[in-house]
């Protein structure tokens, strides 16, 4: 009888711990799913400004199986941002997830991504977030430089679940697959945690080295319109500064820097990034100018040697050149991507009209360099046309099921 009692007790204990283990695994799974359903909370922010995801379309593949791209859109930037996203999916062969931070009145416009052709929709997923700043300084951050531009500084604190991220401005056009610049992460050494291109190649026309009233990176500073980030390293790093002998983490250093330099900075959050990497140069990987090609690289004559050799990889239409007549070559690329219809033959419906428009832009310095805009683009089209996009001509756009 005593043996049966012992056996009964052992079975009871075993069953109890088995149930406890199953419960703990279930709780862990639910917690992980909850964390992935929205962005992280910025310390001190309200529930409205916490950066929670409003929309997530995870698709058939897990989010870890794709590259991650973030953009911040405020004001009249909807169409420009959608054109940037379009260029990203046109040429990429690996799935990508878009993290879209936008003012509330733009959210419905971004949900129209659901209406893109179903074959295209299988190549990307997206999440829409509200603009989120620390509550105690939200107004000051939002008004720094352009509306909402400084949101990029807080991405490592909001997207806590992401290990790496590519941030781009709304006025970016990809002429090469997203996965190619994402691949630069593998070139980081043990101390590097972010990558940007120089602000200028030619110091004689550089802005920072001639006018800056604050520290900046290197000889001519860096431009933050295209920024690749190892977010895990950013969150873990203790940064040096000229404010204190004590090193500070990312969430601790931003506001003190703004308070110290806010009367001396011109380009807002980009200037703060220059200050940070001036004091921590070992943390920055500098990629060549063809990954962030701007009017500055051709407006006074061609000064991006890497683009001369290999073509432009990413076009950055700052100075509003996509929407005015000052640099028609830049505008021609933007209009060609915007007007192209998914499924049409890229050679006849994208490349040929673009090359014709660029021929009409040769009266400007950038127009004289416009062959660099199509040099890599033609190769990107050749790689994706046969297997990815060329078969979509007769697809009728159908929205996916709502989560």
Coordinates of C-alpha atoms in Angstrom, one line a residue:
X1 CA 0.0 0.0 0.0
X2 CA 2.8 2.3 0.9
X3 CA 4.4 1.7 -2.6
X4 CA 1.2 2.7 -4.3
X5 CA 1.0 5.8 -2.2
X6 CA 4.6 6.8 -3.1
X7 CA 3.9 6.1 -6.8
X8 CA 0.7 8.3 -6.6
X9 CA 2.6 11.1 -5.0
X10 CA 5.4 11.0 -7.6
X11 CA 2.8 11.0 -10.4
X12 CA 1.1 14.0 -8.8
X13 CA 4.3 16.0 -8.4
X14 CA 5.4 15.1 -12.0
X15 CA 2.0 16.2 -13.4
X16 CA 2.1 19.5 -11.4
X17 CA 5.6 20.4 -12.7
X18 CA 4.6 19.4 -16.2
X19 CA 1.6 21.7 -16.1
X20 CA 3.8 24.5 -14.6
X21 CA 6.3 24.1 -17.5
X22 CA 3.6 24.2 -20.2
X23 CA 2.0 27.3 -18.6
X24 CA 5.4 29.1 -18.5
X25 CA 6.0 28.3 -22.1
X26 CA 2.6 29.5 -23.1
X27 CA 3.0 32.8 -21.1
X28 CA 6.4 33.3 -22.7
X29 CA 4.9 32.8 -26.2
X30 CA 2.1 35.2 -25.6
X31 CA 4.4 37.8 -24.1
X32 CA 6.7 37.6 -27.2
X33 CA 3.7 38.0 -29.5
X34 CA 2.5 41.0 -27.6
X35 CA 5.9 42.6 -27.8
X36 CA 5.9 42.1 -31.6
X37 CA 2.5 43.6 -32.0
X38 CA 3.8 47.1 -31.3
X39 CA 6.8 49.3 -30.8
X40 CA 8.6 49.9 -27.5
X41 CA 7.7 52.6 -25.0
X42 CA 9.8 55.7 -24.7
X43 CA 10.6 56.3 -21.0
X44 CA 8.3 59.0 -19.7
X45 CA 5.9 59.0 -22.6
X46 CA 2.2 58.9 -22.5
X47 CA 0.2 55.9 -23.7
X48 CA -0.8 57.8 -26.9
X49 CA 2.8 58.6 -27.7
X50 CA 4.3 55.2 -26.8
X51 CA 4.8 54.2 -30.4
X52 CA 2.4 51.3 -30.4
X53 CA 1.9 49.7 -33.8
X54 CA -1.5 50.5 -35.4
X55 CA -1.1 48.0 -38.2
X56 CA 0.9 44.9 -38.7
X57 CA 0.9 42.5 -41.7
X58 CA 3.4 39.8 -40.8
X59 CA 2.8 37.7 -43.9
X60 CA 3.8 34.1 -44.4
X61 CA 7.4 34.7 -43.3
X62 CA 8.4 35.8 -39.8
X63 CA 9.6 39.3 -39.4
X64 CA 13.1 38.1 -38.7
X65 CA 13.3 36.6 -42.2
X66 CA 13.3 40.0 -43.9
X67 CA 15.2 43.3 -43.9
X68 CA 13.7 46.2 -41.9
X69 CA 13.3 49.7 -43.2
X70 CA 12.0 52.7 -41.2
X71 CA 10.7 56.1 -42.4
X72 CA 9.2 59.1 -40.7
X73 CA 6.5 61.1 -42.6
X74 CA 4.9 64.3 -41.5
X75 CA 3.1 67.1 -43.4
X76 CA 2.8 66.8 -47.1
X77 CA 5.1 63.8 -47.5
X78 CA 2.6 61.0 -48.2
X79 CA 3.1 60.7 -51.9
X80 CA 6.8 61.1 -51.7
X81 CA 7.1 58.4 -49.0
X82 CA 4.9 56.0 -51.1
X83 CA 7.2 56.5 -54.1
X84 CA 10.2 55.7 -51.9
X85 CA 8.5 52.5 -50.7
X86 CA 7.6 51.6 -54.3
X87 CA 11.3 51.9 -55.4
X88 CA 12.2 49.6 -52.5
X89 CA 9.9 46.8 -53.5
X90 CA 10.5 47.2 -57.2
X91 CA 14.1 46.1 -57.1
X92 CA 14.5 44.0 -53.9
X93 CA 14.5 40.3 -54.2
X94 CA 14.3 39.7 -50.4
X95 CA 11.2 40.4 -48.4
X96 CA 11.3 43.7 -46.5
X97 CA 9.3 45.1 -43.5
X98 CA 8.4 48.8 -43.4
X99 CA 8.2 50.6 -40.1
X100 CA 6.2 53.7 -41.0
X101 CA 6.1 56.5 -38.4
X102 CA 3.5 59.1 -39.4
X103 CA 1.2 61.8 -38.2
X104 CA -2.3 60.5 -37.5
X105 CA -3.9 62.1 -40.6
X106 CA -1.5 60.2 -42.9
X107 CA -2.3 56.7 -41.6
X108 CA -5.2 56.0 -43.9
X109 CA -3.1 57.0 -46.9
X110 CA -0.4 54.5 -45.9
X111 CA -3.0 51.8 -45.4
X112 CA -3.5 52.0 -49.2
X113 CA -0.4 49.9 -49.4
X114 CA -2.9 47.1 -49.0
X115 CA -4.3 47.9 -52.4
X116 CA -1.0 47.3 -54.2
X117 CA -1.2 44.2 -56.5
X118 CA -1.3 41.0 -54.6
X119 CA 1.9 39.6 -56.2
X120 CA 3.7 42.7 -55.0
X121 CA 2.1 42.5 -51.5
X122 CA 3.8 39.2 -51.0
X123 CA 7.2 40.9 -51.0
X124 CA 6.7 43.3 -48.1
X125 CA 4.9 43.8 -44.8
X126 CA 4.4 47.0 -42.9
X127 CA 3.6 48.5 -39.5
X128 CA 2.2 52.0 -39.0
X129 CA 3.1 53.9 -35.8
X130 CA 2.1 57.2 -34.3
X131 CA 4.8 59.9 -33.8
X132 CA 6.3 59.3 -30.4
X133 CA 8.6 61.6 -28.3
X134 CA 9.4 61.6 -24.6
X135 CA 6.3 63.3 -23.0
X136 CA 8.3 65.9 -21.0
X137 CA 10.0 67.3 -24.1
X138 CA 7.7 66.2 -27.0
X139 CA 7.0 69.7 -28.4
X140 CA 10.7 70.7 -28.4
X141 CA 11.7 67.5 -30.2
X142 CA 8.9 67.7 -32.8
X143 CA 9.8 71.2 -33.8
X144 CA 13.5 70.5 -34.1
X145 CA 14.5 71.2 -37.7
X146 CA 11.7 69.8 -39.9
X147 CA 8.5 68.4 -38.4
X148 CA 9.1 65.0 -36.8
X149 CA 12.6 64.6 -38.3
X150 CA 14.1 63.9 -34.9
X151 CA 11.9 60.9 -34.5
X152 CA 14.7 58.9 -36.0
X153 CA 16.8 59.5 -32.9
X154 CA 14.4 57.5 -30.8
X155 CA 14.0 54.4 -33.1
X156 CA 16.3 52.3 -31.0
X157 CA 14.2 53.1 -27.9
X158 CA 10.9 52.4 -29.6
X159 CA 11.7 49.4 -31.7
X160 CA 13.2 47.5 -28.9
X161 CA 12.5 44.1 -30.5
X162 CA 14.6 45.0 -33.7
X163 CA 18.2 44.1 -33.8
X164 CA 19.1 46.1 -36.9
X165 CA 17.3 48.8 -39.0
X166 CA 17.8 50.9 -42.1
X167 CA 16.4 54.4 -41.7
X168 CA 15.8 56.6 -44.8
X169 CA 14.3 60.0 -45.4
X170 CA 11.1 60.3 -47.4
X171 CA 13.0 61.8 -50.4
X172 CA 15.0 58.6 -51.1
X173 CA 14.8 56.6 -54.3
X174 CA 16.3 53.1 -54.3
X175 CA 18.1 52.3 -57.6
X176 CA 19.6 49.1 -56.1
X177 CA 18.0 46.4 -53.9
X178 CA 17.5 47.2 -50.2
X179 CA 19.3 44.0 -49.3
X180 CA 22.5 45.3 -50.8
X181 CA 22.9 48.2 -48.4
X182 CA 21.5 46.0 -45.6
X183 CA 24.4 43.7 -46.4
X184 CA 26.9 46.4 -45.2
X185 CA 26.0 45.4 -41.6
X186 CA 28.3 42.4 -42.1
X187 CA 31.2 44.8 -42.8
X188 CA 30.9 46.5 -39.3
X189 CA 33.8 45.8 -37.0
X190 CA 33.3 45.0 -33.4
X191 CA 32.9 48.6 -32.3
X192 CA 30.8 50.0 -35.2
X193 CA 27.0 50.4 -34.6
X194 CA 25.8 52.8 -37.3
X195 CA 26.7 53.7 -40.9
X196 CA 26.2 56.9 -42.9
X197 CA 27.8 58.7 -45.9
X198 CA 29.9 61.8 -45.7
X199 CA 27.9 65.1 -45.9
X200 CA 30.4 66.3 -48.6
X201 CA 33.2 64.8 -50.6
X202 CA 34.8 68.1 -51.4
X203 CA 35.8 70.2 -48.3
X204 CA 35.8 73.5 -50.4
X205 CA 32.0 73.3 -50.7
X206 CA 31.4 71.5 -47.3
X207 CA 28.9 73.0 -44.9
X208 CA 30.1 71.7 -41.5
X209 CA 33.8 72.5 -42.0
X210 CA 32.9 76.1 -43.1
X211 CA 29.9 77.0 -40.9
X212 CA 29.2 74.6 -38.1
X213 CA 29.3 75.9 -34.5
X214 CA 29.4 72.5 -32.9
X215 CA 31.6 69.4 -33.2
X216 CA 31.0 67.1 -36.2
X217 CA 32.3 63.9 -37.5
X218 CA 35.5 63.7 -39.6
X219 CA 36.4 66.4 -42.1
X220 CA 33.0 67.3 -43.6
X221 CA 30.4 65.7 -41.2
X222 CA 28.0 62.9 -42.1
X223 CA 24.5 63.0 -43.7
X224 CA 21.7 61.1 -41.8
X225 CA 19.3 60.7 -44.7
X226 CA 20.4 57.1 -45.1
X227 CA 21.4 55.5 -41.8
X228 CA 22.0 51.8 -41.2
X229 CA 21.9 50.9 -37.5
X230 CA 22.8 47.9 -35.4
X231 CA 20.1 48.8 -32.8
X232 CA 21.3 46.2 -30.2
X233 CA 24.7 47.8 -30.1
X234 CA 23.2 51.3 -29.9
X235 CA 21.1 50.4 -26.9
X236 CA 24.1 48.7 -25.2
X237 CA 26.8 51.3 -25.9
X238 CA 28.0 53.9 -23.3
X239 CA 28.8 57.0 -25.3
X240 CA 31.5 59.6 -24.5
X241 CA 30.6 63.3 -24.7
X242 CA 31.9 66.8 -23.9
X243 CA 29.2 67.2 -21.2
X244 CA 30.5 64.9 -18.5
X245 CA 33.3 62.5 -17.8
X246 CA 30.7 59.8 -17.2
X247 CA 29.7 57.8 -20.3
X248 CA 25.9 57.8 -21.1
X249 CA 23.6 55.4 -22.9
X250 CA 21.6 56.4 -26.0
X251 CA 18.4 57.3 -24.0
X252 CA 20.4 59.4 -21.5
X253 CA 22.6 61.4 -23.9
X254 CA 20.0 62.9 -26.4
X255 CA 18.3 65.5 -24.2
X256 CA 21.5 66.8 -22.5
X257 CA 23.0 67.3 -26.0
X258 CA 20.0 69.2 -27.2
X259 CA 20.0 71.4 -24.2
X260 CA 23.7 72.2 -24.6
X261 CA 23.7 72.8 -28.4
X262 CA 20.2 73.8 -29.4
X263 CA 21.2 77.4 -30.0
X264 CA 24.2 76.3 -32.2
X265 CA 22.7 73.6 -34.4
X266 CA 21.2 74.2 -37.9
X267 CA 20.2 70.8 -39.2
X268 CA 18.6 69.5 -36.0
X269 CA 18.9 65.8 -35.3
X270 CA 21.6 65.3 -38.0
X271 CA 23.8 67.8 -36.1
X272 CA 23.2 65.8 -32.8
X273 CA 24.3 62.6 -34.6
X274 CA 27.4 64.4 -35.8
X275 CA 28.2 65.6 -32.3
X276 CA 27.8 62.0 -30.9
X277 CA 30.0 60.4 -33.5
X278 CA 32.6 63.2 -33.3
X279 CA 33.2 62.0 -29.7
X280 CA 32.7 58.3 -30.6
X281 CA 34.3 58.0 -34.1
X282 CA 35.1 54.3 -33.6
X283 CA 31.4 53.6 -33.5
X284 CA 30.7 54.8 -37.1
X285 CA 31.0 52.9 -40.4
X286 CA 31.3 55.4 -43.3
X287 CA 29.9 54.1 -46.6
X288 CA 30.6 55.7 -50.0
X289 CA 28.6 58.6 -51.5
X290 CA 26.8 56.5 -54.1
X291 CA 24.7 55.1 -51.3
X292 CA 23.4 58.6 -50.5
X293 CA 23.8 60.6 -53.7
X294 CA 22.5 64.2 -53.4
X295 CA 22.5 67.3 -55.5
X296 CA 25.6 68.4 -53.7
X297 CA 27.4 65.6 -55.5
X298 CA 26.8 67.2 -58.9
X299 CA 25.4 70.7 -58.6
X300 CA 29.0 72.2 -58.8
X301 CA 30.4 69.4 -60.9
X302 CA 30.7 65.7 -60.3
X303 CA 32.4 65.0 -57.0
X304 CA 31.4 61.4 -56.1
X305 CA 34.1 59.3 -57.5
X306 CA 32.4 56.0 -56.5
X307 CA 29.3 56.9 -58.4
X308 CA 31.4 57.8 -61.5
X309 CA 32.8 54.2 -61.4
X310 CA 29.8 52.2 -60.3
X311 CA 26.7 54.4 -60.7
X312 CA 24.3 55.8 -58.2
X313 CA 22.8 53.2 -55.8
X314 CA 20.5 55.4 -53.7
X315 CA 19.2 58.8 -54.9
X316 CA 18.5 61.4 -52.2
X317 CA 16.4 64.3 -53.5
X318 CA 17.0 66.8 -50.7
X319 CA 16.5 70.6 -51.3
X320 CA 13.0 69.7 -52.6
X321 CA 14.4 68.8 -56.0
X322 CA 11.7 66.2 -56.7
X323 CA 9.1 68.9 -56.7
X324 CA 10.7 71.9 -58.4
X325 CA 12.6 72.6 -61.6
X326 CA 16.0 73.3 -60.1
X327 CA 17.4 69.9 -60.7
X328 CA 15.4 68.2 -63.5
X329 CA 17.5 65.1 -63.6
X330 CA 16.5 64.3 -60.0
X331 CA 12.9 65.1 -60.7
X332 CA 12.9 62.8 -63.7
X333 CA 13.9 59.8 -61.7
X334 CA 11.3 60.5 -59.1
X335 CA 8.5 61.0 -61.7
X336 CA 9.6 57.8 -63.5
X337 CA 9.2 55.7 -60.4
X338 CA 6.0 57.4 -59.3
X339 CA 4.3 56.9 -62.7
X340 CA 5.4 53.4 -63.4
X341 CA 2.6 50.9 -63.0
X342 CA 3.3 47.5 -61.3
X343 CA 3.4 44.7 -63.9
X344 CA 4.4 46.8 -66.9
X345 CA 7.6 46.0 -68.7
X346 CA 10.4 47.9 -66.9
X347 CA 12.5 48.4 -70.0
X348 CA 9.8 50.1 -72.1
X349 CA 7.7 51.7 -69.3
X350 CA 10.4 52.8 -66.8
X351 CA 13.9 52.9 -68.3
X352 CA 13.2 54.3 -71.7
X353 CA 10.9 57.1 -70.6
X354 CA 13.4 58.0 -67.9
X355 CA 16.4 58.1 -70.3
X356 CA 14.4 60.3 -72.6
X357 CA 13.6 62.7 -69.7
X358 CA 17.2 62.7 -68.6
X359 CA 18.3 63.7 -72.1
X360 CA 16.3 66.8 -71.8
X361 CA 18.0 67.7 -68.5
X362 CA 21.6 68.0 -69.8
X363 CA 21.7 71.7 -69.5
X364 CA 22.5 71.4 -65.8
X365 CA 25.6 70.0 -64.1
X366 CA 23.5 67.2 -62.5
X367 CA 21.9 66.6 -65.9
X368 CA 25.4 66.0 -67.3
X369 CA 25.9 63.3 -64.7
X370 CA 22.5 61.8 -65.2
X371 CA 23.9 58.7 -66.9
X372 CA 25.1 57.7 -63.5
X373 CA 21.4 57.5 -62.4
X374 CA 20.6 54.7 -64.8
X375 CA 23.9 52.9 -64.7
X376 CA 23.0 50.7 -61.7
X377 CA 19.2 51.0 -62.3
X378 CA 19.5 49.1 -65.6
X379 CA 21.3 46.3 -63.8
X380 CA 18.6 46.2 -61.1
X381 CA 15.9 46.0 -63.7
X382 CA 17.7 43.1 -65.4
X383 CA 17.9 41.2 -62.2
X384 CA 14.2 41.4 -61.2
X385 CA 12.3 41.7 -64.5
X386 CA 12.3 38.1 -65.6
X387 CA 11.2 36.4 -62.4
X388 CA 9.6 38.9 -60.1
X389 CA 7.7 41.7 -61.7
X390 CA 7.4 40.9 -65.3
X391 CA 4.5 38.5 -64.8
X392 CA 2.2 40.9 -63.0
X393 CA 0.7 42.8 -66.0
X394 CA -2.8 41.3 -65.8
X395 CA -3.1 41.3 -62.0
X396 CA -6.1 43.1 -60.6
X397 CA -5.3 44.8 -57.3
X398 CA -7.1 42.9 -54.5
X399 CA -6.8 43.9 -50.8
X400 CA -5.6 41.3 -48.4
X401 CA -7.9 40.1 -45.6
X402 CA -8.0 42.5 -42.6
X403 CA -6.3 41.2 -39.5

